[in-house]
């Protein structure tokens, strides 16, 4: 069965901290995505990666960076967390960006 | 990227057929239309995808008119467990890395 896992379901961090969110998929998918989801705004794409060490900015990349050193793992990094980055973060993977994406359970991040 | 517009919310009684329409006026020739379902505290889940006319699977049907400027997701005989947010998105079905964009979705409430 297809599986996307995220390192934490809930995370609380302080303003200014460096935050790492990890995502692992076991489907050998080429493409991986990071979204954030906020009430009234739907899902917004932060970054995606179409190959190892390759990345592409999404709609809201400011304040975030990503790392993909291995095909199965895609990390989202908040260099200096701020309160406006409090959100639900969702990771997904797919064989191709335009087709079915498989999502992880999400990480609810609170920055205080 | 083609922008999509959907109703913010809909209510339906159990056992009824529900039709959710999505508008995508600037859809490109090689864009596909995809629908996802999201339950609270979970990541979105793929429902159905189509290019033109009608597509049906065990969960839903997707109707796409000839001009492809809109699409309608049809859920037959909904139950309480179909209460969820439904997202329509348009994206390129290819091996490239063009991204897709989720909108704000339609919140479907099924009433007993």
Tab-separated table of C-alpha atoms in Angstrom:
chain	number	residue	atom	x	y	z
A	1	UNK	CA	0.000	0.000	0.000
A	2	UNK	CA	1.146	3.520	-0.839
A	3	UNK	CA	2.598	5.373	2.085
A	4	UNK	CA	3.742	8.915	2.820
A	5	UNK	CA	4.888	9.567	6.358
A	6	UNK	CA	5.688	12.822	8.095
A	7	UNK	CA	8.032	13.084	11.047
A	8	UNK	CA	5.577	14.627	13.496
A	9	UNK	CA	1.806	15.099	13.758
A	10	UNK	CA	2.148	18.041	16.127
A	11	UNK	CA	5.038	20.396	16.710
A	12	UNK	CA	5.459	23.490	18.880
A	13	UNK	CA	8.398	25.789	18.254
A	14	UNK	CA	9.506	29.212	19.403
A	15	UNK	CA	9.917	32.258	17.180
A	16	UNK	CA	13.361	32.327	15.619
A	17	UNK	CA	14.004	28.606	15.903
A	18	UNK	CA	15.137	26.590	12.925
A	19	UNK	CA	12.513	23.957	12.143
A	20	UNK	CA	12.855	20.797	10.091
A	21	UNK	CA	9.822	18.927	8.773
A	22	UNK	CA	10.581	15.585	7.204
A	23	UNK	CA	8.613	13.563	4.701
A	24	UNK	CA	9.324	10.039	3.487
A	25	UNK	CA	7.578	8.107	0.710
A	26	UNK	CA	7.967	4.440	-0.106
A	27	UNK	CA	6.593	4.456	-3.656
A	28	UNK	CA	9.733	5.391	-5.580
A	29	UNK	CA	7.957	8.534	-6.810
A	30	UNK	CA	9.915	11.140	-8.721
A	31	UNK	CA	7.951	14.139	-7.463
A	32	UNK	CA	7.433	15.379	-3.945
A	33	UNK	CA	5.566	18.432	-2.665
A	34	UNK	CA	5.175	20.581	0.411
A	35	UNK	CA	1.916	22.462	1.014
A	36	UNK	CA	0.553	24.500	3.849
A	37	UNK	CA	-3.128	24.607	4.644
A	38	UNK	CA	-4.840	27.462	6.425
A	39	UNK	CA	-8.535	28.067	7.076
A	40	UNK	CA	-10.163	29.886	4.173
A	41	UNK	CA	-7.050	29.655	1.997
A	42	UNK	CA	-7.076	25.999	0.976
A	43	UNK	CA	-3.826	24.233	0.141
A	44	UNK	CA	-0.987	26.379	-1.072
A	45	UNK	CA	2.126	24.952	-2.656
A	46	UNK	CA	5.389	25.945	-0.975
A	47	UNK	CA	7.968	23.938	-2.927
A	48	UNK	CA	8.131	20.831	-4.998
A	49	UNK	CA	10.910	18.578	-6.214
A	50	UNK	CA	10.906	16.608	-9.449
A	51	UNK	CA	14.152	14.751	-8.846
A	52	UNK	CA	16.878	14.297	-6.271
A	53	UNK	CA	18.607	17.612	-5.559
A	54	UNK	CA	16.120	19.409	-7.840
A	55	UNK	CA	13.550	21.842	-6.516
A	56	UNK	CA	11.072	24.341	-7.823
A	57	UNK	CA	9.363	27.199	-5.982
A	58	UNK	CA	5.675	26.990	-5.492
A	59	UNK	CA	3.247	29.811	-4.796
A	60	UNK	CA	4.517	30.801	-1.336
A	61	UNK	CA	8.220	29.901	-0.944
A	62	UNK	CA	9.215	32.929	1.151
A	63	UNK	CA	10.583	31.958	4.546
A	64	UNK	CA	11.061	28.320	3.566
A	65	UNK	CA	13.722	26.163	1.981
A	66	UNK	CA	13.799	22.488	1.051
A	67	UNK	CA	16.244	19.652	0.734
A	68	UNK	CA	16.069	16.438	-1.246
A	69	UNK	CA	19.239	14.402	-0.907
A	70	UNK	CA	17.543	11.027	-1.439
A	71	UNK	CA	14.643	10.124	-3.683
A	72	UNK	CA	12.391	8.992	-0.845
A	73	UNK	CA	12.944	11.951	1.485
A	74	UNK	CA	11.933	15.596	1.149
A	75	UNK	CA	12.578	18.049	3.954
A	76	UNK	CA	11.002	21.440	4.559
A	77	UNK	CA	13.098	23.916	6.512
A	78	UNK	CA	11.941	27.037	8.290
A	79	UNK	CA	15.185	28.936	8.734
A	80	UNK	CA	13.797	31.240	11.433
A	81	UNK	CA	10.277	30.334	12.434
A	82	UNK	CA	7.735	33.118	12.759
A	83	UNK	CA	4.220	33.136	14.172
A	84	UNK	CA	2.704	33.557	10.692
A	85	UNK	CA	4.126	30.145	9.820
A	86	UNK	CA	1.781	28.486	12.276
A	87	UNK	CA	-0.142	26.149	10.008
A	88	UNK	CA	-0.874	22.606	8.900
A	89	UNK	CA	1.911	21.335	6.654
A	90	UNK	CA	1.174	18.558	4.187
A	91	UNK	CA	3.640	16.532	2.167
A	92	UNK	CA	2.706	14.646	-0.998
A	93	UNK	CA	4.346	12.566	-3.690
A	94	UNK	CA	3.424	11.515	-7.208
A	95	UNK	CA	4.841	9.885	-10.286
A	96	UNK	CA	4.152	13.113	-12.168
A	97	UNK	CA	2.898	16.501	-10.905
A	98	UNK	CA	-0.272	16.442	-12.948
A	99	UNK	CA	-1.515	13.094	-11.799
A	100	UNK	CA	-2.533	11.515	-8.536
A	101	UNK	CA	-0.724	12.837	-5.501
A	102	UNK	CA	-0.485	10.800	-2.324
A	103	UNK	CA	-0.578	12.848	0.838
A	104	UNK	CA	0.843	12.306	4.282
A	105	UNK	CA	-1.202	12.861	7.450
A	106	UNK	CA	0.119	16.385	7.976
A	107	UNK	CA	2.098	18.185	10.672
A	108	UNK	CA	0.348	20.845	12.693
A	109	UNK	CA	3.038	23.380	13.531
A	110	UNK	CA	2.525	26.058	16.148
A	111	UNK	CA	5.074	28.832	16.449
A	112	UNK	CA	4.850	30.793	19.694
B	1	UNK	CA	-1.875	27.736	-14.535
B	2	UNK	CA	-5.602	27.516	-14.910
B	3	UNK	CA	-7.437	28.972	-11.928
B	4	UNK	CA	-10.457	27.106	-10.593
B	5	UNK	CA	-13.609	28.428	-8.941
B	6	UNK	CA	-15.918	26.288	-6.821
B	7	UNK	CA	-18.781	26.970	-4.414
B	8	UNK	CA	-17.511	27.446	-0.877
B	9	UNK	CA	-20.027	25.063	0.669
B	10	UNK	CA	-22.978	22.781	-0.069
B	11	UNK	CA	-25.477	20.851	2.006
B	12	UNK	CA	-27.192	17.634	0.961
B	13	UNK	CA	-29.443	15.063	2.541
B	14	UNK	CA	-28.293	11.491	2.882
B	15	UNK	CA	-29.152	9.336	-0.099
B	16	UNK	CA	-29.261	12.193	-2.595
B	17	UNK	CA	-27.003	12.673	-5.585
B	18	UNK	CA	-24.638	15.617	-5.177
B	19	UNK	CA	-23.168	17.584	-8.038
B	20	UNK	CA	-20.288	19.986	-7.414
B	21	UNK	CA	-19.352	22.227	-10.318
B	22	UNK	CA	-15.944	23.739	-10.890
B	23	UNK	CA	-15.191	26.561	-13.286
B	24	UNK	CA	-11.829	26.704	-15.082
B	25	UNK	CA	-12.229	29.210	-17.896
B	26	UNK	CA	-8.582	29.391	-18.936
B	27	UNK	CA	-7.880	25.674	-19.043
B	28	UNK	CA	-5.101	24.800	-21.479
B	29	UNK	CA	-5.265	22.189	-24.212
B	30	UNK	CA	-3.120	19.656	-22.384
B	31	UNK	CA	-4.571	20.193	-18.902
B	32	UNK	CA	-6.371	17.438	-17.051
B	33	UNK	CA	-9.037	17.957	-14.389
B	34	UNK	CA	-8.605	16.230	-11.063
B	35	UNK	CA	-10.742	16.058	-7.942
B	36	UNK	CA	-9.600	15.320	-4.394
B	37	UNK	CA	-11.478	14.673	-1.164
B	38	UNK	CA	-10.246	15.726	2.271
B	39	UNK	CA	-11.559	14.660	5.651
B	40	UNK	CA	-10.698	16.648	8.789
B	41	UNK	CA	-7.202	15.998	10.140
B	42	UNK	CA	-6.201	14.044	7.032
B	43	UNK	CA	-4.385	14.799	3.802
B	44	UNK	CA	-6.405	15.021	0.565
B	45	UNK	CA	-7.201	11.814	-1.283
B	46	UNK	CA	-7.493	11.434	-5.057
B	47	UNK	CA	-11.033	10.754	-6.293
B	48	UNK	CA	-11.106	11.006	-10.064
B	49	UNK	CA	-9.395	12.550	-13.067
B	50	UNK	CA	-10.550	13.259	-16.613
B	51	UNK	CA	-9.795	15.137	-19.805
B	52	UNK	CA	-13.139	15.322	-21.623
B	53	UNK	CA	-16.689	13.895	-21.700
B	54	UNK	CA	-17.378	11.528	-18.839
B	55	UNK	CA	-15.303	9.433	-16.487
B	56	UNK	CA	-16.737	7.078	-13.899
B	57	UNK	CA	-15.178	5.005	-11.160
B	58	UNK	CA	-16.465	3.214	-8.086
B	59	UNK	CA	-16.614	6.451	-6.105
B	60	UNK	CA	-17.797	9.201	-8.439
B	61	UNK	CA	-18.442	10.436	-11.954
B	62	UNK	CA	-16.839	13.407	-13.638
B	63	UNK	CA	-18.650	15.279	-16.394
B	64	UNK	CA	-16.676	17.600	-18.665
B	65	UNK	CA	-18.451	19.538	-21.440
B	66	UNK	CA	-16.959	19.958	-24.893
B	67	UNK	CA	-15.488	23.411	-24.172
B	68	UNK	CA	-13.845	22.062	-20.977
B	69	UNK	CA	-14.335	25.399	-19.194
B	70	UNK	CA	-16.104	23.668	-16.339
B	71	UNK	CA	-16.480	20.227	-14.820
B	72	UNK	CA	-18.952	18.574	-12.483
B	73	UNK	CA	-18.150	15.995	-9.852
B	74	UNK	CA	-21.147	13.755	-9.195
B	75	UNK	CA	-21.422	11.714	-6.009
B	76	UNK	CA	-24.273	9.190	-6.158
B	77	UNK	CA	-26.413	8.598	-3.059
B	78	UNK	CA	-24.200	10.374	-0.527
B	79	UNK	CA	-23.869	9.163	3.036
B	80	UNK	CA	-22.748	10.939	6.192
B	81	UNK	CA	-19.220	9.678	5.563
B	82	UNK	CA	-19.044	11.758	2.385
B	83	UNK	CA	-18.969	14.930	4.487
B	84	UNK	CA	-15.642	16.430	3.457
B	85	UNK	CA	-13.976	19.179	1.470
B	86	UNK	CA	-13.748	18.533	-2.269
B	87	UNK	CA	-11.045	20.177	-4.358
B	88	UNK	CA	-11.006	20.660	-8.098
B	89	UNK	CA	-7.668	21.269	-9.736
B	90	UNK	CA	-6.280	21.561	-13.202
B	91	UNK	CA	-2.804	20.501	-14.147
B	92	UNK	CA	-0.603	19.104	-16.813
B	93	UNK	CA	-0.516	15.346	-17.205
B	94	UNK	CA	3.019	14.854	-18.354
B	95	UNK	CA	6.461	13.881	-17.295
B	96	UNK	CA	7.352	17.530	-16.852
B	97	UNK	CA	7.388	19.417	-13.623
B	98	UNK	CA	4.675	21.978	-14.120
B	99	UNK	CA	2.806	22.347	-10.885
B	100	UNK	CA	-0.872	22.051	-10.103
B	101	UNK	CA	-2.729	24.392	-7.804
B	102	UNK	CA	-5.353	23.510	-5.235
B	103	UNK	CA	-8.101	26.062	-4.628
B	104	UNK	CA	-10.093	26.555	-1.454
B	105	UNK	CA	-12.410	23.628	-2.150
B	106	UNK	CA	-16.098	22.990	-1.546
B	107	UNK	CA	-17.163	21.939	1.928
B	108	UNK	CA	-19.915	19.334	1.558
B	109	UNK	CA	-22.093	18.700	4.583
B	110	UNK	CA	-24.319	15.629	4.378
B	111	UNK	CA	-27.364	15.871	6.611
B	112	UNK	CA	-29.168	12.815	8.042
